[in-house]
Coordinates of C-alpha atoms and ligand atoms in Angstrom, one line a residue:
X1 CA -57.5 49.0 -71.9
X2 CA -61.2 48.3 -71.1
X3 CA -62.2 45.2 -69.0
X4 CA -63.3 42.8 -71.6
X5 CA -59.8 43.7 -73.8
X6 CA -57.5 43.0 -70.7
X7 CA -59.5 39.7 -69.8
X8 CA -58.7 38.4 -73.5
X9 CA -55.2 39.8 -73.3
X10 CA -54.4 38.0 -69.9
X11 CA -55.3 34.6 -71.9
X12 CA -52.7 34.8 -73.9
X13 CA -51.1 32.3 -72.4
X14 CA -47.3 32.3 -72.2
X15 CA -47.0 35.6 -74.2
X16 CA -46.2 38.1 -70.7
X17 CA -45.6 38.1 -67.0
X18 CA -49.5 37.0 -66.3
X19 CA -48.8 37.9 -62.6
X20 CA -47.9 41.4 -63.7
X21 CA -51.4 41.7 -65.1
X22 CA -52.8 45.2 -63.9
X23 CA -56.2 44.5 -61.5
X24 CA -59.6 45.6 -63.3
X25 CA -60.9 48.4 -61.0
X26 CA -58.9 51.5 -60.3
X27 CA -59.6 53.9 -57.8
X28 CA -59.5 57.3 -58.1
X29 CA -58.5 59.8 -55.3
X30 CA -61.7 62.0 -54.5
X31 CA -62.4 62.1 -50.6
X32 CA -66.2 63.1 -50.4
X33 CA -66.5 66.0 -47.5
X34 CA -69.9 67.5 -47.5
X35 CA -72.8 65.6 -49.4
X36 CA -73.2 68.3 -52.4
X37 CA -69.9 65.7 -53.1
X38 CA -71.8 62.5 -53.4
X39 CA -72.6 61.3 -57.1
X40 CA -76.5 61.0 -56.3
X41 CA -76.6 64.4 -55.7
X42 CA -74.4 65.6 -58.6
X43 CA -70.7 65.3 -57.5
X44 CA -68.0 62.6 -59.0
X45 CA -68.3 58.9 -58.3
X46 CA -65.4 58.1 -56.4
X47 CA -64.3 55.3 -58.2
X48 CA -63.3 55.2 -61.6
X49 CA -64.7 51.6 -62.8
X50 CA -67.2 49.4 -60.6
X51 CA -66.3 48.2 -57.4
X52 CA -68.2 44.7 -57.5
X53 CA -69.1 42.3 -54.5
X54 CA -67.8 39.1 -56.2
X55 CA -64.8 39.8 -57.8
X56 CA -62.8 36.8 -58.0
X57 CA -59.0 35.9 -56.1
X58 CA -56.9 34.8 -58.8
X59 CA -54.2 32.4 -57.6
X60 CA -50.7 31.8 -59.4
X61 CA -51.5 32.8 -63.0
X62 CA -48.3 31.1 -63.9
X63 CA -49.1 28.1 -62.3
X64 CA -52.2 28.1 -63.7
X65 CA -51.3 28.6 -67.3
X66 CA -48.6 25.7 -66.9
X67 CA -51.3 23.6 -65.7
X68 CA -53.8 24.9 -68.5
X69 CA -50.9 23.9 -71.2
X70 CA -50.1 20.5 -69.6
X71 CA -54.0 19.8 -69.9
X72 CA -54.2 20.8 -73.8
X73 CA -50.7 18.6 -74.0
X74 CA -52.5 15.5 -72.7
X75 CA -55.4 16.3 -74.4
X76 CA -57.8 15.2 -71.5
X77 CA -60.4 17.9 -71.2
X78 CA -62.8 16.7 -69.2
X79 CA -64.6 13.4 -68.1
X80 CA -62.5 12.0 -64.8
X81 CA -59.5 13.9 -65.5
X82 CA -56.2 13.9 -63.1
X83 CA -57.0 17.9 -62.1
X84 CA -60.4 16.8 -60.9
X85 CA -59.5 14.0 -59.3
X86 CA -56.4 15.9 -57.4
X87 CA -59.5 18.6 -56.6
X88 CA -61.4 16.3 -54.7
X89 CA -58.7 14.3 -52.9
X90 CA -57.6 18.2 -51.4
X91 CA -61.3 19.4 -50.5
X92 CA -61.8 16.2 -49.0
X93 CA -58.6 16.2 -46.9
X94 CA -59.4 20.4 -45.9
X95 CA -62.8 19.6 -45.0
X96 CA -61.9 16.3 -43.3
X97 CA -64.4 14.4 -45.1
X98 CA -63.8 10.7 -46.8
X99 CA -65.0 11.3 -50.0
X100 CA -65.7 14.1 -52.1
X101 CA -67.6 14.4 -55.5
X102 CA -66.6 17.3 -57.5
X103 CA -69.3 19.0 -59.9
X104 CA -69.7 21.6 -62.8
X105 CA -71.3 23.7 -59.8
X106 CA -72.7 23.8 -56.6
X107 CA -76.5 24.1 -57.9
X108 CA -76.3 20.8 -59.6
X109 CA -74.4 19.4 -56.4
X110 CA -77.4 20.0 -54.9
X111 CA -79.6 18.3 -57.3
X112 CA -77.6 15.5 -57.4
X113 CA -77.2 15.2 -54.0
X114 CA -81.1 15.7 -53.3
X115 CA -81.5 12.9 -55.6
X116 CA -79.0 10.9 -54.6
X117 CA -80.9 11.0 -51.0
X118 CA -84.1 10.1 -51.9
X119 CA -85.6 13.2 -51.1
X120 CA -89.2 13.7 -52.5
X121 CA -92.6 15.1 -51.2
X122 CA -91.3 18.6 -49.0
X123 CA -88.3 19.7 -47.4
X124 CA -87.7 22.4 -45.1
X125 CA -85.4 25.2 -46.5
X126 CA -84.5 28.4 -45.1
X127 CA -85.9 31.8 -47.6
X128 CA -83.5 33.7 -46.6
X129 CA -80.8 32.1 -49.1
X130 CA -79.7 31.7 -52.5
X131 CA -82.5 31.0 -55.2
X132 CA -80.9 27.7 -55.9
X133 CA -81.3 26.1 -52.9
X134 CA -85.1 26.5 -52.9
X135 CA -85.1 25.9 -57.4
X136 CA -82.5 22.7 -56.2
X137 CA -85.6 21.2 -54.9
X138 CA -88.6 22.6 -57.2
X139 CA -86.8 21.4 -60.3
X140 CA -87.8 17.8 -59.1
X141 CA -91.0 18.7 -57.9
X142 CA -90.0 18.6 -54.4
X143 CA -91.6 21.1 -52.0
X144 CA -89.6 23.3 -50.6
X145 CA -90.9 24.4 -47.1
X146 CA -89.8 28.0 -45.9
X147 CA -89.0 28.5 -42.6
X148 CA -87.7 31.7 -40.8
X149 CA -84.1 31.8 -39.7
X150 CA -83.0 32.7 -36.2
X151 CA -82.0 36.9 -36.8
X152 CA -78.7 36.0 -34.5
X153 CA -76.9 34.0 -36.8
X154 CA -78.8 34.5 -40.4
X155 CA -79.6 30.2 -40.2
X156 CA -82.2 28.4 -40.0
X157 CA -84.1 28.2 -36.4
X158 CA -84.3 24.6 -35.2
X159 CA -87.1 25.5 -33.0
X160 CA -89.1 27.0 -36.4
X161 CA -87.6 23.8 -38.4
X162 CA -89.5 20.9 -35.7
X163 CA -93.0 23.2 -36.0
X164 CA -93.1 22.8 -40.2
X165 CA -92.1 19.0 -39.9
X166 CA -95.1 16.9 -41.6
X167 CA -95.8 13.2 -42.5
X168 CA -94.7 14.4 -45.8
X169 CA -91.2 16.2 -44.5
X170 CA -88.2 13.7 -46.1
X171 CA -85.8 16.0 -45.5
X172 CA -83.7 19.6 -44.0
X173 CA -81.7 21.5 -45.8
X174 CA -79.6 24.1 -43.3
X175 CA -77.5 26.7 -45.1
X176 CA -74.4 27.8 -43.5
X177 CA -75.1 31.3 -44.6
X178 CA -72.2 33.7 -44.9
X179 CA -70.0 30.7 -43.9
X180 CA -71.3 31.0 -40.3
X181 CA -72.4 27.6 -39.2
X182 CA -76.0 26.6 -38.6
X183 CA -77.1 25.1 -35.1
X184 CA -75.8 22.1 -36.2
X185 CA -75.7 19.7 -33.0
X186 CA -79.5 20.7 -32.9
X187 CA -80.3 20.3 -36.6
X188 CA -78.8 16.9 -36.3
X189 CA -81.3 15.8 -32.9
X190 CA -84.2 16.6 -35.0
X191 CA -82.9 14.7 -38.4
X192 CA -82.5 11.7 -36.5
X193 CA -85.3 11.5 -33.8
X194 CA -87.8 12.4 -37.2
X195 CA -85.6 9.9 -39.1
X196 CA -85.2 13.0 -41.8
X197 CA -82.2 13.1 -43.9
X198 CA -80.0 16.3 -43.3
X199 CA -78.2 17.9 -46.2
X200 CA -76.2 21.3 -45.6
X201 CA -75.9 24.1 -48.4
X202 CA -72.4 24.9 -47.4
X203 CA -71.9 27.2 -50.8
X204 CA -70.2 29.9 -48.2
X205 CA -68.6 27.9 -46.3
X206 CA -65.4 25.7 -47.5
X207 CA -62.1 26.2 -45.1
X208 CA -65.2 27.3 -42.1
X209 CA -65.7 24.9 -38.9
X210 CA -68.1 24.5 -36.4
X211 CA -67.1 23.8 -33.1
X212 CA -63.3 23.7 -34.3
X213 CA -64.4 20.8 -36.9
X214 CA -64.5 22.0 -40.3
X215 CA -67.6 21.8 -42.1
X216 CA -67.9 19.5 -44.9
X217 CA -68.6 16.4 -42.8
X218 CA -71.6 16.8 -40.8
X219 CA -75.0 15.4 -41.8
X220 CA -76.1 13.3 -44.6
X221 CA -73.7 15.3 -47.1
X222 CA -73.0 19.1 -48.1
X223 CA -72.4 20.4 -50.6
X224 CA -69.4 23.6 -51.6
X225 CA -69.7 26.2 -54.6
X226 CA -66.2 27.2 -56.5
X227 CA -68.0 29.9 -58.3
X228 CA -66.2 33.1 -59.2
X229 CA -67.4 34.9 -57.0
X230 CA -66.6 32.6 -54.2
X231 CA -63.1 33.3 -51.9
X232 CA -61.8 30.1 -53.5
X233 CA -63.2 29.7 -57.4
X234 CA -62.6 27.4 -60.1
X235 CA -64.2 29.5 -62.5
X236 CA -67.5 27.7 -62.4
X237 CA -67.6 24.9 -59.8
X238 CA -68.9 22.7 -56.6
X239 CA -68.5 19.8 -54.5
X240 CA -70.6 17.0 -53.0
X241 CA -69.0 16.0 -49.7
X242 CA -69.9 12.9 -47.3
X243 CA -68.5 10.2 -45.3
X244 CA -71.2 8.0 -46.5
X245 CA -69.1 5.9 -49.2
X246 CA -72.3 4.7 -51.1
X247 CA -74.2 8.2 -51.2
X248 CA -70.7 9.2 -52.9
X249 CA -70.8 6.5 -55.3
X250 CA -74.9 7.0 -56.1
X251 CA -73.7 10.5 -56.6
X252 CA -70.1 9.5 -59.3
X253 CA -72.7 7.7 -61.4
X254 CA -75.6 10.1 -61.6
X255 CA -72.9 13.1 -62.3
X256 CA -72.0 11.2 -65.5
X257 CA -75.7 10.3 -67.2
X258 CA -75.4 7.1 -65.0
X259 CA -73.2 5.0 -67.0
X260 CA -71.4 2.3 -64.9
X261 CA -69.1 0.9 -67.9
X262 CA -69.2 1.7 -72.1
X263 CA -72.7 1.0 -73.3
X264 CA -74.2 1.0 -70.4
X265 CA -76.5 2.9 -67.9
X266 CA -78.0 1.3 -64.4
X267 CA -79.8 4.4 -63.8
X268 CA -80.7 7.7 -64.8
X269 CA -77.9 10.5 -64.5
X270 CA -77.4 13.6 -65.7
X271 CA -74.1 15.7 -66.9
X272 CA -72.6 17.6 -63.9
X273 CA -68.9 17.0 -64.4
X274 CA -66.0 19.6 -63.8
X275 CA -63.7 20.1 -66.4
X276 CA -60.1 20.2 -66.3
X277 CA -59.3 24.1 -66.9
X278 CA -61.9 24.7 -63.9
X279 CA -60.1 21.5 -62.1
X280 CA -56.7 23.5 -62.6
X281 CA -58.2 27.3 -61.7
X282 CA -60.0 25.6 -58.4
X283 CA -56.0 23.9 -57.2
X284 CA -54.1 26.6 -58.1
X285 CA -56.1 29.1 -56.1
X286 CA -56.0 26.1 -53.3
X287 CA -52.4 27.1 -53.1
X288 CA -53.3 30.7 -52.3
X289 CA -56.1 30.0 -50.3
X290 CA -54.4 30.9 -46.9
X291 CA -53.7 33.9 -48.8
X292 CA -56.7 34.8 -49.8
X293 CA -58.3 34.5 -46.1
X294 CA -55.7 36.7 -44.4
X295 CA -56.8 39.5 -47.2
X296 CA -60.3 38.8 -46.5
X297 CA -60.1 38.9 -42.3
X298 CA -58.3 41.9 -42.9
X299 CA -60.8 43.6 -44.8
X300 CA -62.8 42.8 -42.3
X301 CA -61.1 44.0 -39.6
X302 CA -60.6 47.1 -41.4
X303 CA -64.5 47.6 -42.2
X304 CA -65.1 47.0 -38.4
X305 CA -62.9 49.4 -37.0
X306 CA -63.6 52.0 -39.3
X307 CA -68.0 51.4 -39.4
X308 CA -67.6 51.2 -35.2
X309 CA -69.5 53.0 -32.5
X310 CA -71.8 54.2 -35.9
X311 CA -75.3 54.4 -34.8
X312 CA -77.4 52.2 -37.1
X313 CA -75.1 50.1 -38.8
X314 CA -73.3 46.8 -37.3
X315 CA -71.5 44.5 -39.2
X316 CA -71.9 41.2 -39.2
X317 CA -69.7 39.2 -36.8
X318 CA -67.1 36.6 -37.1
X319 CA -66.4 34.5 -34.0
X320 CA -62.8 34.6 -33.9
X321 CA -62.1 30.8 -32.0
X322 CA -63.5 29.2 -35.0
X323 CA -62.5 28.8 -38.5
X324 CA -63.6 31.3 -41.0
X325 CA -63.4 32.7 -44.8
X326 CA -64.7 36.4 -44.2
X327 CA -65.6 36.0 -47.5
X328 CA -68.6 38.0 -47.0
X329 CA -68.6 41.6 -45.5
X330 CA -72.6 42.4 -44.6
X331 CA -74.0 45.0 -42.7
X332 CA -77.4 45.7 -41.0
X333 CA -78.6 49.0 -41.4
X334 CA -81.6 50.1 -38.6
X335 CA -83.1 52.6 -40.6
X336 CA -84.2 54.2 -37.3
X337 CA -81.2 54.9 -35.3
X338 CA -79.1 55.4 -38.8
X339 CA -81.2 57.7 -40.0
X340 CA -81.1 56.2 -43.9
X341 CA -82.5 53.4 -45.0
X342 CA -80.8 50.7 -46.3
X343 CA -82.2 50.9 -49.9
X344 CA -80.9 54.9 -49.4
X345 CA -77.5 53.7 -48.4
X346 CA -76.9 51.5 -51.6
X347 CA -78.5 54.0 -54.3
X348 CA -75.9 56.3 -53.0
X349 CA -73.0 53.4 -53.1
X350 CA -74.0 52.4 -56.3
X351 CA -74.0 56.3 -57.6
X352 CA -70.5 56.6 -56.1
X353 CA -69.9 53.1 -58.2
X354 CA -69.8 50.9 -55.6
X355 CA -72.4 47.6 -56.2
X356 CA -73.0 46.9 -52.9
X357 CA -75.4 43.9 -52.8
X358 CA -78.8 43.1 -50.7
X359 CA -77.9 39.6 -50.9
X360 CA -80.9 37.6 -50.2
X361 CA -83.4 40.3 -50.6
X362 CA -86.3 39.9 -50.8
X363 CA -86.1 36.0 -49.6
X364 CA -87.0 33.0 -51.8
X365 CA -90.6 33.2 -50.7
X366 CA -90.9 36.6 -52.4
X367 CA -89.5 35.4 -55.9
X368 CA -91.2 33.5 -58.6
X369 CA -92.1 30.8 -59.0
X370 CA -92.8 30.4 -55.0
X371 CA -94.1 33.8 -54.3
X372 CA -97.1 32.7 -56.3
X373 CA -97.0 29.1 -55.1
X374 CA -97.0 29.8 -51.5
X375 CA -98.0 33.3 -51.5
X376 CA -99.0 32.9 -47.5
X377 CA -95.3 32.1 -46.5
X378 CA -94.5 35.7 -45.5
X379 CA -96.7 35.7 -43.1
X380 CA -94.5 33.0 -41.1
X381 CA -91.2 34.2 -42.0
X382 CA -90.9 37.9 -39.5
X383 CA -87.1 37.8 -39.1
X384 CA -86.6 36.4 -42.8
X385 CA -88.2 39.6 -43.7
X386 CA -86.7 42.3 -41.6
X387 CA -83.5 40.8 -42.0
X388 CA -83.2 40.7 -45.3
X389 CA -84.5 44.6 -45.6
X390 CA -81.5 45.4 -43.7
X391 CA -78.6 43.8 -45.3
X392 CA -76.1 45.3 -47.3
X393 CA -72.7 43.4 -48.8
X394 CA -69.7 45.7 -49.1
X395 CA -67.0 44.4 -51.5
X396 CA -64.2 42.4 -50.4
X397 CA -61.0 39.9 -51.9
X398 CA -58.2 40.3 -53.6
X399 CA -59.5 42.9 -56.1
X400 CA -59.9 45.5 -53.1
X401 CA -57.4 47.3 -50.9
X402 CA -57.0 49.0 -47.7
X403 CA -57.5 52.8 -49.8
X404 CA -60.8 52.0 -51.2
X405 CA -62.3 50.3 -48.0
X406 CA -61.0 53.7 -46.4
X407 CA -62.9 55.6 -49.2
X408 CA -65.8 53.9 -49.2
X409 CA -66.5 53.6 -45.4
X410 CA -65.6 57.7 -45.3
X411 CA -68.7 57.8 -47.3
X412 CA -70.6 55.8 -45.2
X413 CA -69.6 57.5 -42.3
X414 CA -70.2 61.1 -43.7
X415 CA -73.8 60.4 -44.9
X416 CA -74.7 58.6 -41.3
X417 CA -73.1 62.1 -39.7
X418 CA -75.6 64.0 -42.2
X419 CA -78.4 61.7 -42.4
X420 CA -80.7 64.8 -42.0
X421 CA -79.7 66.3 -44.5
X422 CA -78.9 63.3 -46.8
X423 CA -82.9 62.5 -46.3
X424 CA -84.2 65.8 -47.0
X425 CA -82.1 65.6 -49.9
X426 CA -84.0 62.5 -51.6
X427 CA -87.0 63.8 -50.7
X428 CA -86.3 66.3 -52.6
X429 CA -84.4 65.6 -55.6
X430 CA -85.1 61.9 -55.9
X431 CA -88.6 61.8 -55.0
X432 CA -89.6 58.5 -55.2
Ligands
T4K1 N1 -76.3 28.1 -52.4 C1 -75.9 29.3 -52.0 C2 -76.2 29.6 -50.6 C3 -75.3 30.2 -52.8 O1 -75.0 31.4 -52.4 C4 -75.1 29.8 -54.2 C5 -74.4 30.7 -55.1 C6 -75.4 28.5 -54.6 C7 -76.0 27.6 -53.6 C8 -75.2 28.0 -56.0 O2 -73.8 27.9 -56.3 P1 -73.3 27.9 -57.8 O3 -74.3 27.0 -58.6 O4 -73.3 29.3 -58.4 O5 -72.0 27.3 -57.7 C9 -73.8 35.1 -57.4 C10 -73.2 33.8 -57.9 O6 -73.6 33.6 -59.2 C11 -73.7 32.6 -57.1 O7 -72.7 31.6 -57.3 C12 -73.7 32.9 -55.6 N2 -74.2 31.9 -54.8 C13 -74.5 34.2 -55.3 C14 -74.5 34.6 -53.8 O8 -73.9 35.3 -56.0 P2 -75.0 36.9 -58.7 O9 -76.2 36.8 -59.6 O10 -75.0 38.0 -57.7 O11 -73.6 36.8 -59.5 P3 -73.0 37.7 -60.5 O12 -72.6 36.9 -61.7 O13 -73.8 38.9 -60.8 O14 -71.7 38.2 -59.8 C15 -71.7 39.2 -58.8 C16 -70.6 40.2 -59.1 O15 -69.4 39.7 -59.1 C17 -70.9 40.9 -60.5 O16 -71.6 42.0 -60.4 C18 -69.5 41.2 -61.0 C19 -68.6 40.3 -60.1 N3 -68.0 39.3 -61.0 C20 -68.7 38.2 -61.3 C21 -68.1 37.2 -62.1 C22 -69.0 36.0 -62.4 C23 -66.7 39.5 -61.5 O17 -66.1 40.5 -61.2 N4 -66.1 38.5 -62.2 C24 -66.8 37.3 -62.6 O18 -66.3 36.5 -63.3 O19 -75.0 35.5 -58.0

């Protein structure tokens, strides 16, 4: 059964055991021991089907048919449903936050909440994100200021942030990258001694704290993806979260074309409702979500003990007194002490059918429409750009187990002990 026919079959609801339903990739039993083995170079990839970065936790598939059925009962699809609303009372009482403003998904949470704020004229972003927090911003015609991130902890350097602040600066937007926090505390000095606003892209980081408070209530608002590829998903998905009971109220109105009764609109709105299937997806998985971080700090673990003491690659660290998801399992490659690049290193995961990602490469700056707009910003951004040349995201979730993290660092491990080789090899065959 191919992917796409055991997607549709699993959505016939009712009709089998949906927790029985076989997972998508399979993994096939083929150690790699000399490089003449690895795919690139002509041997067998070592999995079967494609071992993604992103593949979504599925909760109770039970549960979540019940709850699909009781919502096509009711016929309430959308529109303030009773799912949505239970979403946002639990996000709001996990992140510790008053209110919480669920939306179709976290780029138009961003919008809105941009919006909602007041921002206008230029607000300083980190590059080294997501192309929707930067496009958030440029799809009002609001500048969005690059500035470089502090190579210790992937965020946003404060220090950088006070340099690029203007008379025309309304606004910061921090992104807690790979659900590590920004330098919060320090963010939050700067916001209010330059009377800024400060809004956090916290797209990584739901069920994450800072400084043993979780995130979700610190500056003006932030803002929570559910998308698929998320640890926690509601299919398609994101959340506004604030204490500030009026942002949250500007926000409820604008996230339904700005209608405060029938017949009637105060203020200009847009459609960024959740519906009730996504509603249902994002609570059932809730109920797993404890589940779903033990597998993932597992993984983790697993990755670290078997990529340690490697020359050239570390991975990415967790601190262990806070609260994290270890949703994301990144690793800097050092070209010079590993002896591959990391370009190398994913041609020859992807060959093995492995999609490792270079999540952000090359850095907002360096994508349309901003590389022409501000085509100087480079020049500014030193750690945005050699960080992101290094990083490399290695699957991780549900969908993975202990076997194929074993297979895959094995590979990683055998072309770092024959990097040599592995080079002269490329040269060779894959010249570029
Ligand atoms: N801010 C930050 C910092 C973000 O990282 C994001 C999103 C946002 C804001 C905006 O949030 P949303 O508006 O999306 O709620 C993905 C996601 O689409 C995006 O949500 C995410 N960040 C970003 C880091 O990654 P792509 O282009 O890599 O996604 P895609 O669809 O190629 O998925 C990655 C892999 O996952 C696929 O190769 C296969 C696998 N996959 C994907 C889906 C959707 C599955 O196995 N099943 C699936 O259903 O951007």
């Amino acid at each position: 059964m191919d992917h796409r026919t055991d997607r549709a079959f699993a959505l016939k609801l009712g009709e089998l055991d949906l927790n029985r339903m076989p997972t998508v990739t399979q993994h096939r039993d083929s150690l790699k021991t000399t490089i003449e083995d690895l795919a690139i170079f002509g041997g067998t990839p070592a999995f079967e089907t494609p071992l993604h970065v992103g593949q979504p936790n599925i909760g109770d598939r039970n549960k979540f048919a019940a709850r699909v059925n009781d919502i096509l009962e009711r016929r309430w699809l959308t529109n303030g449903g009773s799912y949505a609303s239970e979403f946002e009372d639990r996000i709001a009482e996990i992140a510790g936050v008053a209110h919480c403003v669920v939306m179709c998904n976290a780029t138009v949470g961003l919008e809105i909440a941009i919006r909602a704020l007041g921002l206008k004229g230029e607000v300083i972003v980190p590059s080294f994100t997501f192309i929707a927090t930067a496009h958030a911003l440029q799809w009002q015609e609001i500048t969005p200021v690059f500035c470089d991130i502090d190579p210790k902890n992937h965020c946003l350097d404060p220090a950088k942030v006070e340099e690029l602040i203007t008379p025309s600066t309304t606004g910061i937007i921090g992104v807690h990258l790979w659900g590590r926090p920004c330098d919060i505390d320090r963010l939050m000095e700067i916001a209010t001694q330059r009377r800024l606003k400060l809004l956090f892209d916290s797209a990584h980081a739901f069920g994450c704290s800072y400084k043993g408070r979780m995130i979700g209530s610190f500056g003006n608002a932030e803002v929570f993806s559910f998308h698929a590829t998320k640890f926690l998903n509601s299919m398609e998905g994101g959340a506004v979260v604030t204490n500030d009971a009026n942002l949250a109220q500007r926000m409820r109105l604008m996230r339904n074309f700005g209608f405060t009764q029938y017949d009637q609109t105060d203020s200009i709105g847009v459609n960024g409702k959740l519906n009730e299937v996504s509603a249902a997806m994002g609570l059932t998985n809730l109920e797993s979500m404890t589940d779903f971080i033990s597998i993932n700090r597992r993984h983790y673990k697993q990755y670290r003990n078997e990529l340690a003491g490697r020359p050239g690659i570390s991975l990415l660290h967790y601190d262990e007194r806070e609260r994290s998801n270890y949703q994301y399992v990144v690793v800097e490659v050092d070209e010079e002490k590993a002896g591959v690049s990391r370009d190398q290193l994913m041609q020859i995961l992807h060959a093995e059918r492995v999609l490792a990602r270079r999540y952000f490469y090359p850095g907002c700056h360096r994508m349309e429409p901003y590389r022409t707009l501000y085509a100087d910003s480079s020049l500014s951004l030193p750690h945005t750009e050699s960080v992101s040349a290094r990083v490399l995201t290695l699957p991780t979730g549900e969908a993975v187990t202990p076997e194929m993290i074993s297979n895959l660092c094995g590979i990683i491990c055998m072309v770092l002990d024959n990097a040599t080789e592995v080079r002269k090899l490329f040269k060779e065959r894959l010249p570029a």
